[in-house]
């Protein structure tokens, strides 16, 4: 059942290229010129044009996918987006109007807090769109519109392919909303769609080098504290990388917006502390590099994750560099998360933990 892999988590990491292809299938026109979600989303063009704000609500890893979703929808469809943790959303009297689109994201479709947030949104008259991996789940049944991620069953408690397929769902959704609202031109759609079609192979090329992450994971597993840093979408992925590591290796880590470090956290940087720095957002390269220099100067051991083509530049400022294939900045999270998943996996193994069933956690959280 593990198809020759030692753990479900590793198997599921390797299923991501297929999950991407399956989630895109039937939703991109054959000529690559448009995206269609008219089967999933029952809103008319008029209704889509009438959306004045979007709230993305989810828990844990799904929330981290929502952080990427915010940037995707804002940049493509130009609608203001707020992203909230479901257990907070319900109790902060969010401003929900009939022209608010609430997007709930849930792998299982059974998370109690997410379900309660969905119901609260509906009571307030919002339209609710669900992104879920389980057809017929509670979230899928209660939502007005559903985009299914076709990642297939996820058994490992730590989410991998469900998260990355949620990113694909957000790219499709962002493109679809943008087309309907007229905020994107066809050439841009073609560019993004072409780049999306390359993602599965690009993930495969990272997976071919999976063993590379073993050494660095073993070194990391000897520490009790570390940091992930990045800017923009790299910060969103850093948060997911940090959660994954904590969840299965039990190593404490924190994700920080790279530019925010010097406002307090820099005090925690001491000799030898590992800092994993994501440097994939072209317009932020220089800024992130200057933050890397700040932590290096305080003795941190910096592991850089950089775009292919820029890795030599990053290598000058860090101790170790891993490169990921180049794609559009907006799509990079679908690649940059993979090394972080592998790092967590190998760190957990190195610590002798039960990778697929970390202590204190359940796959589906049905209590609030
Ligand atoms: C972390 C993880 C959890 C879930 C969260 C929401 O790897 O799996 O953080 O993402 O409990 O679960 P779903 O997506 O089923 O609502």
mmCIF file of C-alpha atoms and ligand atoms in Angstrom:
data_model
loop_
_atom_site.group_PDB
_atom_site.id
_atom_site.type_symbol
_atom_site.label_atom_id
_atom_site.label_comp_id
_atom_site.label_asym_id
_atom_site.label_seq_id
_atom_site.Cartn_x
_atom_site.Cartn_y
_atom_site.Cartn_z
ATOM 1 C CA UNK A 1 0.000 0.000 0.000
ATOM 2 C CA UNK A 2 3.010 2.273 0.405
ATOM 3 C CA UNK A 3 4.004 1.386 -3.146
ATOM 4 C CA UNK A 4 7.587 0.607 -2.183
ATOM 5 C CA UNK A 5 8.114 3.741 -0.109
ATOM 6 C CA UNK A 6 9.081 3.517 3.553
ATOM 7 C CA UNK A 7 6.331 5.874 4.655
ATOM 8 C CA UNK A 8 3.066 7.278 3.386
ATOM 9 C CA UNK A 9 4.494 10.768 3.658
ATOM 10 C CA UNK A 10 7.311 9.985 1.232
ATOM 11 C CA UNK A 11 4.889 8.256 -1.133
ATOM 12 C CA UNK A 12 2.581 11.278 -1.033
ATOM 13 C CA UNK A 13 5.465 13.689 -1.644
ATOM 14 C CA UNK A 14 6.247 11.654 -4.752
ATOM 15 C CA UNK A 15 2.623 11.710 -5.882
ATOM 16 C CA UNK A 16 2.638 15.476 -6.287
ATOM 17 C CA UNK A 17 3.356 15.554 -10.022
ATOM 18 C CA UNK A 18 0.303 13.349 -10.590
ATOM 19 C CA UNK A 19 -1.778 15.387 -8.137
ATOM 20 C CA UNK A 20 -0.903 18.568 -10.082
ATOM 21 C CA UNK A 21 -1.813 17.001 -13.416
ATOM 22 C CA UNK A 22 -5.075 15.591 -12.091
ATOM 23 C CA UNK A 23 -6.073 18.858 -10.443
ATOM 24 C CA UNK A 24 -5.459 20.771 -13.698
ATOM 25 C CA UNK A 25 -7.135 18.197 -15.906
ATOM 26 C CA UNK A 26 -10.288 19.329 -17.677
ATOM 27 C CA UNK A 27 -9.955 22.815 -16.245
ATOM 28 C CA UNK A 28 -7.588 24.281 -18.818
ATOM 29 C CA UNK A 29 -8.739 24.637 -22.433
ATOM 30 C CA UNK A 30 -6.958 22.381 -24.938
ATOM 31 C CA UNK A 31 -5.535 25.433 -26.724
ATOM 32 C CA UNK A 32 -4.101 26.669 -23.408
ATOM 33 C CA UNK A 33 -5.820 30.026 -23.801
ATOM 34 C CA UNK A 34 -8.314 29.888 -20.963
ATOM 35 C CA UNK A 35 -9.237 28.260 -17.698
ATOM 36 C CA UNK A 36 -12.719 27.042 -17.018
ATOM 37 C CA UNK A 37 -14.313 26.333 -13.676
ATOM 38 C CA UNK A 38 -17.893 26.729 -14.842
ATOM 39 C CA UNK A 39 -18.679 23.174 -13.723
ATOM 40 C CA UNK A 40 -17.327 23.852 -10.258
ATOM 41 C CA UNK A 41 -18.527 27.413 -9.784
ATOM 42 C CA UNK A 42 -22.176 28.238 -10.381
ATOM 43 C CA UNK A 43 -21.737 32.013 -10.275
ATOM 44 C CA UNK A 44 -22.618 34.056 -13.337
ATOM 45 C CA UNK A 45 -20.115 36.494 -14.823
ATOM 46 C CA UNK A 46 -22.259 39.255 -13.318
ATOM 47 C CA UNK A 47 -22.000 37.690 -9.856
ATOM 48 C CA UNK A 48 -18.251 37.217 -10.202
ATOM 49 C CA UNK A 49 -17.881 40.840 -11.218
ATOM 50 C CA UNK A 50 -19.930 41.815 -8.199
ATOM 51 C CA UNK A 51 -17.587 40.240 -5.637
ATOM 52 C CA UNK A 52 -16.224 43.073 -3.518
ATOM 53 C CA UNK A 53 -14.042 41.066 -1.159
ATOM 54 C CA UNK A 54 -12.785 37.572 -0.552
ATOM 55 C CA UNK A 55 -12.208 35.877 2.797
ATOM 56 C CA UNK A 56 -10.088 32.741 2.791
ATOM 57 C CA UNK A 57 -10.643 30.644 5.911
ATOM 58 C CA UNK A 58 -8.857 27.424 6.892
ATOM 59 C CA UNK A 59 -6.670 25.725 9.520
ATOM 60 C CA UNK A 60 -3.039 24.678 9.630
ATOM 61 C CA UNK A 61 -1.526 23.707 6.343
ATOM 62 C CA UNK A 62 -4.691 24.620 4.445
ATOM 63 C CA UNK A 63 -4.423 28.111 5.967
ATOM 64 C CA UNK A 64 -0.905 28.334 4.584
ATOM 65 C CA UNK A 65 -2.230 27.473 1.127
ATOM 66 C CA UNK A 66 -4.696 30.319 1.692
ATOM 67 C CA UNK A 67 -1.820 32.742 2.290
ATOM 68 C CA UNK A 68 -0.580 31.948 -1.219
ATOM 69 C CA UNK A 69 -4.188 32.099 -2.467
ATOM 70 C CA UNK A 70 -4.480 35.670 -1.204
ATOM 71 C CA UNK A 71 -1.564 36.856 -3.323
ATOM 72 C CA UNK A 72 -2.791 34.872 -6.339
ATOM 73 C CA UNK A 73 -6.328 36.290 -6.253
ATOM 74 C CA UNK A 74 -5.242 39.832 -5.446
ATOM 75 C CA UNK A 75 -2.633 39.951 -8.171
ATOM 76 C CA UNK A 76 -4.666 38.270 -10.918
ATOM 77 C CA UNK A 77 -8.272 39.213 -10.168
ATOM 78 C CA UNK A 78 -7.613 42.438 -8.235
ATOM 79 C CA UNK A 79 -10.085 41.647 -5.441
ATOM 80 C CA UNK A 80 -9.068 42.460 -1.855
ATOM 81 C CA UNK A 81 -8.501 39.246 0.093
ATOM 82 C CA UNK A 82 -8.181 38.526 3.797
ATOM 83 C CA UNK A 83 -6.911 35.176 5.012
ATOM 84 C CA UNK A 84 -7.888 33.930 8.461
ATOM 85 C CA UNK A 85 -7.405 30.925 10.666
ATOM 86 C CA UNK A 86 -10.896 29.406 11.046
ATOM 87 C CA UNK A 87 -10.844 29.310 14.856
ATOM 88 C CA UNK A 88 -10.168 33.071 14.902
ATOM 89 C CA UNK A 89 -12.422 34.118 12.024
ATOM 90 C CA UNK A 90 -15.642 33.112 13.728
ATOM 91 C CA UNK A 91 -15.010 35.084 16.859
ATOM 92 C CA UNK A 92 -13.801 38.374 15.432
ATOM 93 C CA UNK A 93 -17.122 39.510 13.894
ATOM 94 C CA UNK A 94 -15.745 39.589 10.368
ATOM 95 C CA UNK A 95 -17.472 41.966 7.979
ATOM 96 C CA UNK A 96 -19.387 39.578 5.759
ATOM 97 C CA UNK A 97 -21.727 41.031 3.148
ATOM 98 C CA UNK A 98 -23.720 39.376 0.354
ATOM 99 C CA UNK A 99 -20.976 40.400 -2.086
ATOM 100 C CA UNK A 100 -18.291 38.664 0.005
ATOM 101 C CA UNK A 101 -16.964 35.409 -1.396
ATOM 102 C CA UNK A 102 -15.815 33.154 1.420
ATOM 103 C CA UNK A 103 -13.362 30.455 0.349
ATOM 104 C CA UNK A 104 -12.881 27.600 2.802
ATOM 105 C CA UNK A 105 -9.929 25.285 2.265
ATOM 106 C CA UNK A 106 -9.882 21.828 3.814
ATOM 107 C CA UNK A 107 -8.183 18.634 2.742
ATOM 108 C CA UNK A 108 -10.530 16.398 4.750
ATOM 109 C CA UNK A 109 -13.587 18.602 4.465
ATOM 110 C CA UNK A 110 -14.393 17.643 8.064
ATOM 111 C CA UNK A 111 -12.402 20.113 10.177
ATOM 112 C CA UNK A 112 -14.793 21.397 12.837
ATOM 113 C CA UNK A 113 -13.519 24.990 12.960
ATOM 114 C CA UNK A 114 -13.553 25.323 9.183
ATOM 115 C CA UNK A 115 -17.049 23.882 8.966
ATOM 116 C CA UNK A 116 -18.297 26.243 11.668
ATOM 117 C CA UNK A 117 -16.738 29.218 9.840
ATOM 118 C CA UNK A 118 -18.432 28.104 6.618
ATOM 119 C CA UNK A 119 -21.814 27.984 8.363
ATOM 120 C CA UNK A 120 -21.266 31.373 9.963
ATOM 121 C CA UNK A 121 -20.417 32.845 6.560
ATOM 122 C CA UNK A 122 -23.571 31.380 5.034
ATOM 123 C CA UNK A 123 -25.720 32.684 7.897
ATOM 124 C CA UNK A 124 -24.381 36.128 7.053
ATOM 125 C CA UNK A 125 -25.423 35.768 3.436
ATOM 126 C CA UNK A 126 -22.009 35.175 1.829
ATOM 127 C CA UNK A 127 -21.463 32.778 -1.010
ATOM 128 C CA UNK A 128 -19.127 29.981 0.028
ATOM 129 C CA UNK A 129 -16.671 28.242 -2.246
ATOM 130 C CA UNK A 130 -14.894 25.166 -0.898
ATOM 131 C CA UNK A 131 -11.515 23.817 -1.975
ATOM 132 C CA UNK A 132 -11.418 20.269 -0.656
ATOM 133 C CA UNK A 133 -9.837 16.914 -1.368
ATOM 134 C CA UNK A 134 -12.798 14.782 -0.310
ATOM 135 C CA UNK A 135 -15.823 14.539 -2.571
ATOM 136 C CA UNK A 136 -19.014 14.452 -0.515
ATOM 137 C CA UNK A 137 -17.328 15.716 2.681
ATOM 138 C CA UNK A 138 -19.265 17.960 5.079
ATOM 139 C CA UNK A 139 -17.533 21.060 3.744
ATOM 140 C CA UNK A 140 -18.266 20.026 0.152
ATOM 141 C CA UNK A 141 -21.927 19.412 0.963
ATOM 142 C CA UNK A 142 -22.488 22.698 2.746
ATOM 143 C CA UNK A 143 -20.657 24.974 0.297
ATOM 144 C CA UNK A 144 -22.330 26.632 -2.689
ATOM 145 C CA UNK A 145 -19.454 25.848 -5.029
ATOM 146 C CA UNK A 146 -16.722 23.219 -4.786
ATOM 147 C CA UNK A 147 -13.315 22.887 -6.408
ATOM 148 C CA UNK A 148 -12.053 19.391 -5.719
ATOM 149 C CA UNK A 149 -8.306 18.908 -5.481
ATOM 150 C CA UNK A 150 -7.560 15.570 -7.084
ATOM 151 C CA UNK A 151 -4.640 14.683 -4.855
ATOM 152 C CA UNK A 152 -6.086 11.285 -3.952
ATOM 153 C CA UNK A 153 -6.309 9.968 -0.381
ATOM 154 C CA UNK A 154 -3.756 11.469 1.983
ATOM 155 C CA UNK A 155 -2.844 9.071 4.788
ATOM 156 C CA UNK A 156 0.181 10.657 6.466
ATOM 157 C CA UNK A 157 -0.874 13.106 9.162
ATOM 158 C CA UNK A 158 1.496 15.719 7.761
ATOM 159 C CA UNK A 159 -0.110 17.170 4.675
ATOM 160 C CA UNK A 160 2.007 17.390 1.525
ATOM 161 C CA UNK A 161 0.233 16.675 -1.756
ATOM 162 C CA UNK A 162 -3.044 18.113 -0.451
ATOM 163 C CA UNK A 163 -1.346 21.444 0.286
ATOM 164 C CA UNK A 164 0.396 21.671 -3.050
ATOM 165 C CA UNK A 165 -2.779 20.696 -4.922
ATOM 166 C CA UNK A 166 -4.588 23.461 -3.058
ATOM 167 C CA UNK A 167 -2.039 25.842 -4.568
ATOM 168 C CA UNK A 168 -2.926 24.527 -8.040
ATOM 169 C CA UNK A 169 -6.615 25.063 -7.238
ATOM 170 C CA UNK A 170 -5.857 28.674 -6.270
ATOM 171 C CA UNK A 171 -3.943 29.286 -9.504
ATOM 172 C CA UNK A 172 -6.892 27.976 -11.513
ATOM 173 C CA UNK A 173 -9.345 29.981 -9.442
ATOM 174 C CA UNK A 174 -7.297 33.174 -9.676
ATOM 175 C CA UNK A 175 -7.112 32.826 -13.447
ATOM 176 C CA UNK A 176 -10.808 32.052 -13.780
ATOM 177 C CA UNK A 177 -11.905 34.997 -11.634
ATOM 178 C CA UNK A 178 -9.506 37.255 -13.530
ATOM 179 C CA UNK A 179 -10.873 36.159 -16.909
ATOM 180 C CA UNK A 180 -14.456 36.719 -15.797
ATOM 181 C CA UNK A 181 -13.654 40.117 -14.320
ATOM 182 C CA UNK A 182 -11.525 41.185 -17.281
ATOM 183 C CA UNK A 183 -8.428 41.870 -15.200
ATOM 184 C CA UNK A 184 -6.103 39.689 -17.261
ATOM 185 C CA UNK A 185 -5.309 39.543 -20.964
ATOM 186 C CA UNK A 186 -5.088 36.365 -22.947
ATOM 187 C CA UNK A 187 -1.308 36.504 -23.430
ATOM 188 C CA UNK A 188 -0.865 36.487 -19.659
ATOM 189 C CA UNK A 189 -3.241 33.540 -19.284
ATOM 190 C CA UNK A 190 -1.249 31.642 -21.917
ATOM 191 C CA UNK A 191 2.026 32.384 -20.118
ATOM 192 C CA UNK A 192 0.755 31.255 -16.731
ATOM 193 C CA UNK A 193 -0.951 28.150 -18.119
ATOM 194 C CA UNK A 194 2.210 27.133 -19.988
ATOM 195 C CA UNK A 195 4.226 27.505 -16.823
ATOM 196 C CA UNK A 196 1.628 25.513 -14.865
ATOM 197 C CA UNK A 197 1.878 22.655 -17.343
ATOM 198 C CA UNK A 198 5.625 22.485 -16.673
ATOM 199 C CA UNK A 199 5.234 22.239 -12.870
ATOM 200 C CA UNK A 200 4.753 18.435 -12.655
ATOM 201 C CA UNK A 201 8.032 17.751 -14.488
ATOM 202 C CA UNK A 202 9.782 20.396 -12.446
ATOM 203 C CA UNK A 203 8.626 18.705 -9.225
ATOM 204 C CA UNK A 204 9.902 15.410 -10.651
ATOM 205 C CA UNK A 205 13.301 16.955 -11.180
ATOM 206 C CA UNK A 206 13.418 18.053 -7.527
ATOM 207 C CA UNK A 207 12.360 14.562 -6.430
ATOM 208 C CA UNK A 208 15.171 13.001 -8.439
ATOM 209 C CA UNK A 209 17.507 14.811 -6.070
ATOM 210 C CA UNK A 210 15.560 13.908 -2.940
ATOM 211 C CA UNK A 211 18.584 12.256 -1.322
ATOM 212 C CA UNK A 212 20.387 15.601 -1.323
ATOM 213 C CA UNK A 213 18.221 16.760 1.544
ATOM 214 C CA UNK A 214 19.204 13.884 3.798
ATOM 215 C CA UNK A 215 22.529 15.337 4.853
ATOM 216 C CA UNK A 216 21.201 18.761 5.643
ATOM 217 C CA UNK A 217 18.202 17.240 7.472
ATOM 218 C CA UNK A 218 20.520 15.167 9.619
ATOM 219 C CA UNK A 219 22.510 18.253 10.537
ATOM 220 C CA UNK A 220 19.326 20.201 11.271
ATOM 221 C CA UNK A 221 17.952 17.365 13.419
ATOM 222 C CA UNK A 222 20.706 17.982 15.968
ATOM 223 C CA UNK A 223 19.326 21.430 16.747
ATOM 224 C CA UNK A 224 16.392 22.399 18.949
ATOM 225 C CA UNK A 225 15.628 25.724 17.346
ATOM 226 C CA UNK A 226 15.756 27.128 13.890
ATOM 227 C CA UNK A 227 14.279 29.752 11.620
ATOM 228 C CA UNK A 228 12.752 29.916 8.189
ATOM 229 C CA UNK A 229 12.887 33.276 6.469
ATOM 230 C CA UNK A 230 11.548 34.696 3.233
ATOM 231 C CA UNK A 231 9.663 37.635 1.740
ATOM 232 C CA UNK A 232 6.347 37.723 -0.086
ATOM 233 C CA UNK A 233 5.324 34.273 -1.286
ATOM 234 C CA UNK A 234 8.571 32.923 0.152
ATOM 235 C CA UNK A 235 7.283 33.961 3.588
ATOM 236 C CA UNK A 236 4.026 32.070 2.988
ATOM 237 C CA UNK A 237 5.976 28.922 2.067
ATOM 238 C CA UNK A 238 8.352 29.462 4.991
ATOM 239 C CA UNK A 239 5.355 29.239 7.331
ATOM 240 C CA UNK A 240 4.336 25.920 5.826
ATOM 241 C CA UNK A 241 7.925 24.622 5.996
ATOM 242 C CA UNK A 242 8.137 25.573 9.649
ATOM 243 C CA UNK A 243 4.849 23.871 10.549
ATOM 244 C CA UNK A 244 5.865 20.715 8.712
ATOM 245 C CA UNK A 245 9.162 20.535 10.553
ATOM 246 C CA UNK A 246 7.612 21.116 13.992
ATOM 247 C CA UNK A 247 4.851 18.634 13.342
ATOM 248 C CA UNK A 248 6.950 15.596 12.528
ATOM 249 C CA UNK A 249 10.465 16.291 13.827
ATOM 250 C CA UNK A 250 9.369 18.075 17.068
ATOM 251 C CA UNK A 251 12.105 20.644 16.470
ATOM 252 C CA UNK A 252 11.013 24.131 17.385
ATOM 253 C CA UNK A 253 11.120 26.526 14.486
ATOM 254 C CA UNK A 254 9.682 29.845 13.542
ATOM 255 C CA UNK A 255 8.969 31.394 10.191
ATOM 256 C CA UNK A 256 9.776 35.041 9.866
ATOM 257 C CA UNK A 257 9.204 37.649 7.206
ATOM 258 C CA UNK A 258 12.852 38.285 6.373
ATOM 259 C CA UNK A 259 12.522 42.042 6.699
ATOM 260 C CA UNK A 260 10.928 41.773 10.127
ATOM 261 C CA UNK A 261 13.795 39.909 11.816
ATOM 262 C CA UNK A 262 15.626 42.979 12.906
ATOM 263 C CA UNK A 263 12.599 44.148 14.882
ATOM 264 C CA UNK A 264 13.287 41.730 17.687
ATOM 265 C CA UNK A 265 13.952 38.196 16.550
ATOM 266 C CA UNK A 266 17.513 38.869 15.520
ATOM 267 C CA UNK A 267 18.282 38.687 19.254
ATOM 268 C CA UNK A 268 17.752 34.915 19.023
ATOM 269 C CA UNK A 269 20.285 34.378 16.269
ATOM 270 C CA UNK A 270 23.415 32.880 17.754
ATOM 271 C CA UNK A 271 26.358 30.861 16.609
ATOM 272 C CA UNK A 272 25.453 27.832 14.520
ATOM 273 C CA UNK A 273 21.664 28.220 14.542
ATOM 274 C CA UNK A 274 20.255 26.964 11.244
ATOM 275 C CA UNK A 275 18.328 29.495 9.152
ATOM 276 C CA UNK A 276 16.552 28.253 6.071
ATOM 277 C CA UNK A 277 16.201 31.132 3.644
ATOM 278 C CA UNK A 278 13.916 31.059 0.621
ATOM 279 C CA UNK A 279 15.133 33.296 -2.192
ATOM 280 C CA UNK A 280 12.828 32.694 -5.142
ATOM 281 C CA UNK A 281 11.005 35.991 -5.650
ATOM 282 C CA UNK A 282 12.935 37.921 -8.266
ATOM 283 C CA UNK A 283 11.830 41.394 -7.288
ATOM 284 C CA UNK A 284 12.837 40.698 -3.674
ATOM 285 C CA UNK A 285 16.204 38.975 -4.252
ATOM 286 C CA UNK A 286 18.370 41.861 -3.121
ATOM 287 C CA UNK A 287 16.261 42.606 -0.080
ATOM 288 C CA UNK A 288 16.284 38.988 1.095
ATOM 289 C CA UNK A 289 20.028 38.710 0.513
ATOM 290 C CA UNK A 290 20.610 41.701 2.736
ATOM 291 C CA UNK A 291 18.537 40.001 5.484
ATOM 292 C CA UNK A 292 20.589 36.834 5.020
ATOM 293 C CA UNK A 293 23.730 38.878 5.597
ATOM 294 C CA UNK A 294 22.243 40.160 8.865
ATOM 295 C CA UNK A 295 21.827 36.617 10.226
ATOM 296 C CA UNK A 296 25.159 35.416 8.819
ATOM 297 C CA UNK A 297 26.906 38.247 10.617
ATOM 298 C CA UNK A 298 25.444 36.889 13.890
ATOM 299 C CA UNK A 299 26.778 33.400 13.252
ATOM 300 C CA UNK A 300 23.768 31.638 11.695
ATOM 301 C CA UNK A 301 24.299 28.633 9.443
ATOM 302 C CA UNK A 302 22.245 29.611 6.409
ATOM 303 C CA UNK A 303 20.703 27.116 4.028
ATOM 304 C CA UNK A 304 19.439 28.857 0.918
ATOM 305 C CA UNK A 305 16.705 27.667 -1.427
ATOM 306 C CA UNK A 306 17.150 29.580 -4.655
ATOM 307 C CA UNK A 307 15.934 29.593 -8.231
ATOM 308 C CA UNK A 308 18.079 27.881 -10.752
ATOM 309 C CA UNK A 309 20.068 30.609 -12.491
ATOM 310 C CA UNK A 310 20.384 32.635 -9.314
ATOM 311 C CA UNK A 311 21.901 29.992 -7.060
ATOM 312 C CA UNK A 312 25.493 31.152 -7.637
ATOM 313 C CA UNK A 313 24.590 34.620 -6.470
ATOM 314 C CA UNK A 314 22.837 33.229 -3.371
ATOM 315 C CA UNK A 315 25.734 30.824 -2.733
ATOM 316 C CA UNK A 316 28.015 33.797 -2.085
ATOM 317 C CA UNK A 317 25.976 34.751 0.981
ATOM 318 C CA UNK A 318 24.926 31.394 2.448
ATOM 319 C CA UNK A 319 26.549 28.175 3.688
ATOM 320 C CA UNK A 320 24.639 25.691 1.548
ATOM 321 C CA UNK A 321 22.402 26.216 -1.458
ATOM 322 C CA UNK A 322 19.701 24.108 -3.055
ATOM 323 C CA UNK A 323 18.289 25.155 -6.347
ATOM 324 C CA UNK A 324 14.803 24.664 -7.660
ATOM 325 C CA UNK A 325 13.755 24.900 -11.307
ATOM 326 C CA UNK A 326 12.714 28.276 -12.547
ATOM 327 C CA UNK A 327 9.061 29.171 -12.988
ATOM 328 C CA UNK A 328 6.973 32.349 -12.717
ATOM 329 C CA UNK A 329 7.339 33.987 -9.284
ATOM 330 C CA UNK A 330 3.620 33.456 -8.583
ATOM 331 C CA UNK A 331 3.940 29.704 -9.180
ATOM 332 C CA UNK A 332 7.151 29.172 -7.224
ATOM 333 C CA UNK A 333 5.438 27.960 -4.016
ATOM 334 C CA UNK A 334 4.335 24.824 -5.902
ATOM 335 C CA UNK A 335 8.042 23.988 -6.266
ATOM 336 C CA UNK A 336 9.758 25.560 -3.257
ATOM 337 C CA UNK A 337 7.627 23.661 -0.745
ATOM 338 C CA UNK A 338 8.975 20.312 -2.006
ATOM 339 C CA UNK A 339 12.524 20.669 -0.591
ATOM 340 C CA UNK A 340 10.992 21.754 2.722
ATOM 341 C CA UNK A 341 8.780 18.645 2.816
ATOM 342 C CA UNK A 342 11.831 16.456 2.156
ATOM 343 C CA UNK A 343 13.810 18.274 4.809
ATOM 344 C CA UNK A 344 11.099 17.663 7.430
ATOM 345 C CA UNK A 345 10.727 14.056 6.392
ATOM 346 C CA UNK A 346 14.432 13.305 6.746
ATOM 347 C CA UNK A 347 14.744 15.318 9.976
ATOM 348 C CA UNK A 348 11.898 13.304 11.489
ATOM 349 C CA UNK A 349 13.538 10.046 10.407
ATOM 350 C CA UNK A 350 16.896 11.138 11.771
ATOM 351 C CA UNK A 351 15.246 11.735 15.136
ATOM 352 C CA UNK A 352 13.672 8.301 15.078
ATOM 353 C CA UNK A 353 10.110 9.640 15.107
ATOM 354 C CA UNK A 354 6.983 8.023 13.749
ATOM 355 C CA UNK A 355 6.883 10.058 10.527
ATOM 356 C CA UNK A 356 3.337 9.203 9.473
ATOM 357 C CA UNK A 357 1.783 9.448 12.919
ATOM 358 C CA UNK A 358 3.351 12.276 14.901
ATOM 359 C CA UNK A 359 2.568 12.439 18.606
ATOM 360 C CA UNK A 360 -0.526 14.320 19.824
ATOM 361 C CA UNK A 361 -1.974 14.824 16.350
ATOM 362 C CA UNK A 362 -4.891 13.407 14.374
ATOM 363 C CA UNK A 363 -5.410 13.488 10.631
ATOM 364 C CA UNK A 364 -8.809 15.056 10.846
ATOM 365 C CA UNK A 365 -9.627 17.497 13.642
ATOM 366 C CA UNK A 366 -13.352 17.212 14.277
ATOM 367 C CA UNK A 367 -13.419 19.051 17.603
ATOM 368 C CA UNK A 368 -13.373 22.847 17.901
HETATM 369 C C1 LIG B 1 -0.488 19.771 8.891
HETATM 370 C C2 LIG B 1 -1.889 19.391 8.788
HETATM 371 C C3 LIG B 1 -2.924 20.211 9.504
HETATM 372 C C4 LIG B 1 -4.173 20.336 8.632
HETATM 373 C C5 LIG B 1 -5.295 21.053 9.380
HETATM 374 C C6 LIG B 1 -6.520 21.272 8.507
HETATM 375 O O1 LIG B 1 0.314 18.965 8.106
HETATM 376 O O2 LIG B 1 -2.194 18.444 8.121
HETATM 377 O O3 LIG B 1 -2.424 21.457 9.838
HETATM 378 O O4 LIG B 1 -3.822 21.038 7.479
HETATM 379 O O5 LIG B 1 -5.670 20.303 10.513
HETATM 380 O O6 LIG B 1 -7.009 20.074 8.006
HETATM 381 P P1 LIG B 1 -7.994 20.041 6.791
HETATM 382 O O7 LIG B 1 -7.265 20.534 5.594
HETATM 383 O O8 LIG B 1 -8.416 18.614 6.664
HETATM 384 O O9 LIG B 1 -9.142 20.951 7.132
#
